[in-house]
Amino acid sequence: MRLITMRHAAILLLALLAACAKPAADETGPAARAPAGIAADSPWQPVHFFAEGQPDDLADWNVLRIAGGRLQLNSGVLPYDLNTPLFSDYAHKLRTVWMPKGQAAAYDPQQEFDFPVGTVFSKTFYYPRGEGDSVLRSADDGPDLRGGGLDLRKVRLVETRLLLRRKDGWFALPYVWNAQQTRARLMRGGELVSLELVDAGGKRESADYQVPDQNQCAGCHATDMKTKALHPLGPRARHLNRDFAYGDGLANQIARWTQAGYLHGAPPPQSAPRDANWRDTNAPLEARARAYLDINCGHCHNPKGPGNTSGLWLDAATQEPLRLGRCKLPIAAGKGTGDLRHDVVPGKPDESILTFRMLSDDPSVMMPELGRSVVHEEGVKLIRDWIAAQQGQCG
């Protein structure tokens, strides 16, 4: 009996020593500086811009941190949203921008702003929590930052992407959050995250959420095939010109960026271009559909982008009906066309290649090619309605 007792005691002692000597999984290294239990009012270190290198831990940048059960933003890190956001498997997104003190972006009415070296954009992809391990399939109405950040009891963090303006151009880093929601680590090779989406009616759908690797970032952000350099997509006047619910109340984003010293040369918001909100049924159908195509497709399908050889240009600047797909023949036939004849057939969405590819989840057929594994049903309906409302016939 005494031998058994001593053996049990030895096992317990070894277990205790191991627990003390080895931190919990995913809590080693830099994350130890920002544990989940840190007090919400603990002092921050300033944002740390790394002019070179690839820090392994998101916490090293001091842009975001987990504290008080929330994902919090450092001082000077400004949240923002877009009139019409890019679809990413129904993920919600917290977007932020930070610039070095005394530096500001130069306003441009149509193209991307001229951002200074040292600019840090972050985009955190998350889902509202459902029952158990499920997440909710719902529209992104913008982040709820009341209380000082995203409440981790209500949301599941998946990844945070950084886009950095260094001396030699823009640079992208993908960070993936662990299951404990305590640490986001650099995953240069990307990651596949299995999710169960549940809609308002209880319908369940599996999604293989793809965190892109660093090379795949260029698939969207390299908007000019000649230079192949990365560029920000969302922070442009037409996307930003809207109100945002800041901690001190609603304010126009262009005005707030100017007030914060992050933007110079901008006109009053009423004089700046503004894209429609694709979900706003009070806005014209044409404006809503064009805004949706612009943000989801226009970065590739434009005169300079990777999709320029298709002849289908879906960016905001394009106005020629043929370039927008109306009665346009595809450049190739076969599986990607569904044996349909035209990109857009006026009045006939079921005969249009555009909707056929949006409805597909086959990687060799679907459009967009990156950023989704499920069909955006509400987005497809919008484009179907847009095509159905068009008049005329294809010869």
Coordinates of C-alpha atoms in Angstrom, one line a residue, residues 12-235:
L12 CA 1.5 14.0 -9.1
L13 CA 4.8 15.7 -8.3
L14 CA 6.1 15.2 -11.9
A15 CA 2.8 16.6 -13.3
L16 CA 3.1 19.7 -11.1
L17 CA 6.7 20.3 -12.0
A18 CA 5.9 19.9 -15.7
A19 CA 3.0 22.3 -15.5
C20 CA 5.2 24.9 -13.7
A21 CA 8.1 24.4 -16.1
K22 CA 6.2 24.5 -19.4
P23 CA 3.7 27.2 -20.4
A24 CA 0.5 26.2 -21.9
A25 CA 0.4 25.5 -25.7
D26 CA 0.5 28.7 -27.8
E27 CA 1.4 30.8 -24.8
T28 CA 5.2 30.8 -25.2
G29 CA 7.4 33.5 -26.6
P30 CA 6.0 37.0 -27.2
A31 CA 2.5 36.1 -26.2
A32 CA 3.6 36.0 -22.6
R33 CA 3.7 39.7 -22.8
A34 CA 0.1 39.9 -23.6
P35 CA -1.8 37.1 -21.8
A36 CA -5.6 36.8 -22.1
G37 CA -6.0 37.9 -18.4
I38 CA -4.3 41.2 -18.7
A39 CA -6.2 44.1 -17.1
A40 CA -8.2 46.1 -19.6
D41 CA -6.7 49.4 -18.3
S42 CA -3.1 48.2 -18.2
P43 CA -0.7 50.6 -20.0
W44 CA 0.2 50.0 -23.6
Q45 CA 3.5 50.1 -25.3
P46 CA 3.4 52.3 -28.4
V47 CA 2.7 50.8 -31.8
H48 CA 6.0 49.2 -33.0
F49 CA 6.5 49.5 -36.8
F50 CA 9.0 46.9 -38.0
A51 CA 10.8 48.4 -41.0
E52 CA 12.0 44.9 -41.9
G53 CA 11.6 41.4 -40.8
Q54 CA 8.5 39.3 -40.1
P55 CA 7.7 39.1 -36.4
D56 CA 6.2 35.7 -35.4
D57 CA 3.6 37.2 -33.0
L58 CA 0.9 39.8 -33.8
A59 CA 1.4 41.1 -30.3
D60 CA 4.9 42.4 -31.2
W61 CA 3.3 45.2 -33.3
N62 CA 1.3 46.6 -30.4
V63 CA -1.6 47.4 -32.7
L64 CA -4.1 45.0 -31.1
R65 CA -4.1 43.1 -27.9
I66 CA -6.3 40.7 -25.9
A67 CA -7.2 42.3 -22.6
G68 CA -10.3 42.2 -20.3
G69 CA -11.9 39.6 -22.5
R70 CA -11.8 41.8 -25.6
L71 CA -9.7 42.5 -28.6
Q72 CA -8.6 46.0 -28.1
L73 CA -7.0 48.8 -30.2
N74 CA -4.0 50.7 -29.2
S75 CA -4.0 54.5 -28.9
G76 CA -3.9 56.1 -32.4
V77 CA -5.1 52.9 -34.1
L78 CA -8.2 54.1 -35.9
P79 CA -11.0 51.7 -36.9
Y80 CA -12.8 52.0 -40.2
D81 CA -15.3 50.3 -42.4
L82 CA -16.4 50.2 -46.1
N83 CA -19.6 51.2 -47.7
T84 CA -19.7 47.8 -49.4
P85 CA -17.2 45.2 -48.1
L86 CA -15.5 42.3 -49.8
F87 CA -17.2 38.9 -49.2
S88 CA -15.1 36.3 -47.4
D89 CA -17.2 33.3 -46.4
Y90 CA -19.5 35.5 -44.4
A91 CA -16.6 36.6 -42.1
H92 CA -17.0 39.9 -40.3
K93 CA -14.0 42.3 -40.3
L94 CA -12.5 44.8 -38.0
R95 CA -10.3 47.1 -40.1
T96 CA -7.8 49.6 -38.6
V97 CA -5.2 52.0 -39.7
W98 CA -2.2 53.5 -37.9
M99 CA 0.4 56.0 -39.2
P100 CA 3.6 57.4 -37.6
K101 CA 3.2 60.7 -35.7
G102 CA 3.2 63.7 -38.0
Q103 CA 2.6 61.6 -41.1
A104 CA -0.5 61.6 -43.2
A105 CA -1.9 60.1 -46.5
A106 CA -2.5 62.4 -49.5
Y107 CA -6.1 62.3 -50.6
D108 CA -7.0 61.1 -54.1
P109 CA -10.7 61.2 -55.3
Q110 CA -10.5 58.0 -57.3
Q111 CA -7.3 56.0 -56.7
E112 CA -5.7 54.8 -53.5
F113 CA -4.4 57.5 -51.2
D114 CA -0.7 58.1 -51.1
F115 CA 0.2 56.5 -47.7
P116 CA 3.4 57.4 -45.9
V117 CA 6.1 54.9 -45.0
G118 CA 5.3 53.4 -41.6
T119 CA 1.5 53.0 -42.3
V120 CA 0.0 49.8 -40.8
F121 CA -3.3 48.4 -41.9
S122 CA -4.9 45.5 -40.0
K123 CA -7.9 43.5 -40.9
T124 CA -9.2 41.0 -38.3
F125 CA -11.6 38.3 -39.6
Y126 CA -14.1 37.0 -37.1
Y127 CA -17.5 35.5 -36.7
P128 CA -20.3 35.9 -34.2
R129 CA -20.5 32.9 -32.0
G130 CA -23.2 30.3 -32.3
E131 CA -24.0 27.3 -30.1
G132 CA -21.1 25.0 -29.3
D133 CA -18.3 25.4 -31.8
S134 CA -20.5 26.8 -34.6
V135 CA -20.4 30.4 -35.9
L136 CA -23.3 32.5 -37.3
R137 CA -23.7 33.1 -41.0
S138 CA -24.8 36.7 -41.0
A139 CA -24.2 40.0 -42.8
D140 CA -21.3 42.1 -41.7
D141 CA -22.8 45.3 -40.1
G142 CA -19.5 46.5 -38.9
P143 CA -17.6 45.9 -35.7
D144 CA -19.3 46.5 -32.3
L145 CA -16.6 48.3 -30.3
R146 CA -18.7 49.4 -27.5
G147 CA -17.0 48.6 -24.2
G148 CA -13.6 49.1 -25.7
G149 CA -13.2 46.4 -28.3
L150 CA -14.5 43.1 -29.7
D151 CA -16.1 41.0 -26.9
L152 CA -14.6 37.6 -27.2
R153 CA -17.6 36.0 -25.5
K154 CA -19.6 37.0 -28.6
V155 CA -17.1 36.5 -31.4
R156 CA -14.6 34.0 -32.6
L157 CA -11.4 35.4 -34.1
V158 CA -9.9 33.6 -37.1
E159 CA -7.1 35.7 -38.5
T160 CA -5.6 39.2 -38.6
R161 CA -3.8 40.4 -41.8
L162 CA -1.3 43.2 -41.7
L163 CA -0.5 45.4 -44.7
L164 CA 2.6 47.5 -44.1
R165 CA 4.0 50.4 -46.1
R166 CA 7.8 49.9 -46.0
K167 CA 10.4 51.9 -48.0
D168 CA 10.4 49.4 -50.8
G169 CA 6.6 49.1 -51.0
W170 CA 3.7 47.3 -49.4
F171 CA 4.2 44.1 -47.6
A172 CA 1.6 41.6 -46.3
L173 CA 1.7 39.3 -43.2
P174 CA -1.1 36.8 -42.2
Y175 CA -1.5 36.0 -38.5
V176 CA -3.8 33.1 -37.4
W177 CA -5.5 33.1 -34.0
N178 CA -5.3 30.0 -31.8
A179 CA -8.3 28.2 -30.4
Q180 CA -7.9 29.8 -27.0
Q181 CA -8.2 33.3 -28.6
T182 CA -5.1 34.4 -26.8
R183 CA -2.4 34.6 -29.5
A184 CA -2.1 35.2 -33.3
R185 CA 1.0 33.7 -34.9
L186 CA 2.5 34.3 -38.3
M187 CA 1.4 31.7 -40.8
R188 CA 3.4 32.5 -44.0
G189 CA 2.1 29.3 -45.6
G190 CA -1.6 30.1 -44.8
E191 CA -4.0 27.9 -43.0
L192 CA -7.2 26.0 -43.5
V193 CA -9.8 26.6 -40.8
S194 CA -12.9 24.3 -40.8
L195 CA -16.1 26.2 -39.7
E196 CA -19.7 25.3 -39.3
L197 CA -21.9 28.2 -40.4
V198 CA -25.5 28.5 -39.0
D199 CA -27.9 30.9 -40.5
A200 CA -30.9 32.6 -38.8
G201 CA -33.2 29.7 -39.7
G202 CA -30.9 27.1 -38.2
K203 CA -29.5 25.8 -41.5
R204 CA -26.0 24.5 -41.2
E205 CA -23.2 24.7 -43.8
S206 CA -19.6 23.7 -43.6
A207 CA -17.0 26.2 -44.8
D208 CA -13.3 25.5 -45.3
Y209 CA -12.1 29.0 -44.5
Q210 CA -8.8 29.7 -46.3
V211 CA -6.2 31.9 -44.7
P212 CA -4.1 33.0 -47.7
D213 CA -0.4 32.5 -47.8
Q214 CA 1.9 35.4 -48.5
N215 CA 2.1 34.7 -52.2
Q216 CA -1.7 34.6 -52.5
C217 CA -2.1 38.1 -51.1
A218 CA -0.8 39.3 -54.5
G219 CA -3.8 37.6 -56.1
C220 CA -5.9 40.5 -55.0
H221 CA -3.5 43.2 -53.9
A222 CA -1.3 43.2 -57.0
T223 CA -3.7 45.3 -59.0
D224 CA -1.2 46.3 -61.8
M225 CA 0.2 43.4 -63.8
K226 CA 3.2 45.5 -65.0
T227 CA 4.6 46.3 -61.6
K228 CA 3.0 43.4 -59.6
A229 CA 3.3 45.5 -56.5
L230 CA 0.9 45.2 -53.7
H231 CA -1.6 48.0 -53.0
P232 CA -4.4 48.6 -50.4
L233 CA -7.9 48.0 -51.8
G234 CA -10.5 49.2 -49.4
P235 CA -9.2 52.6 -48.2

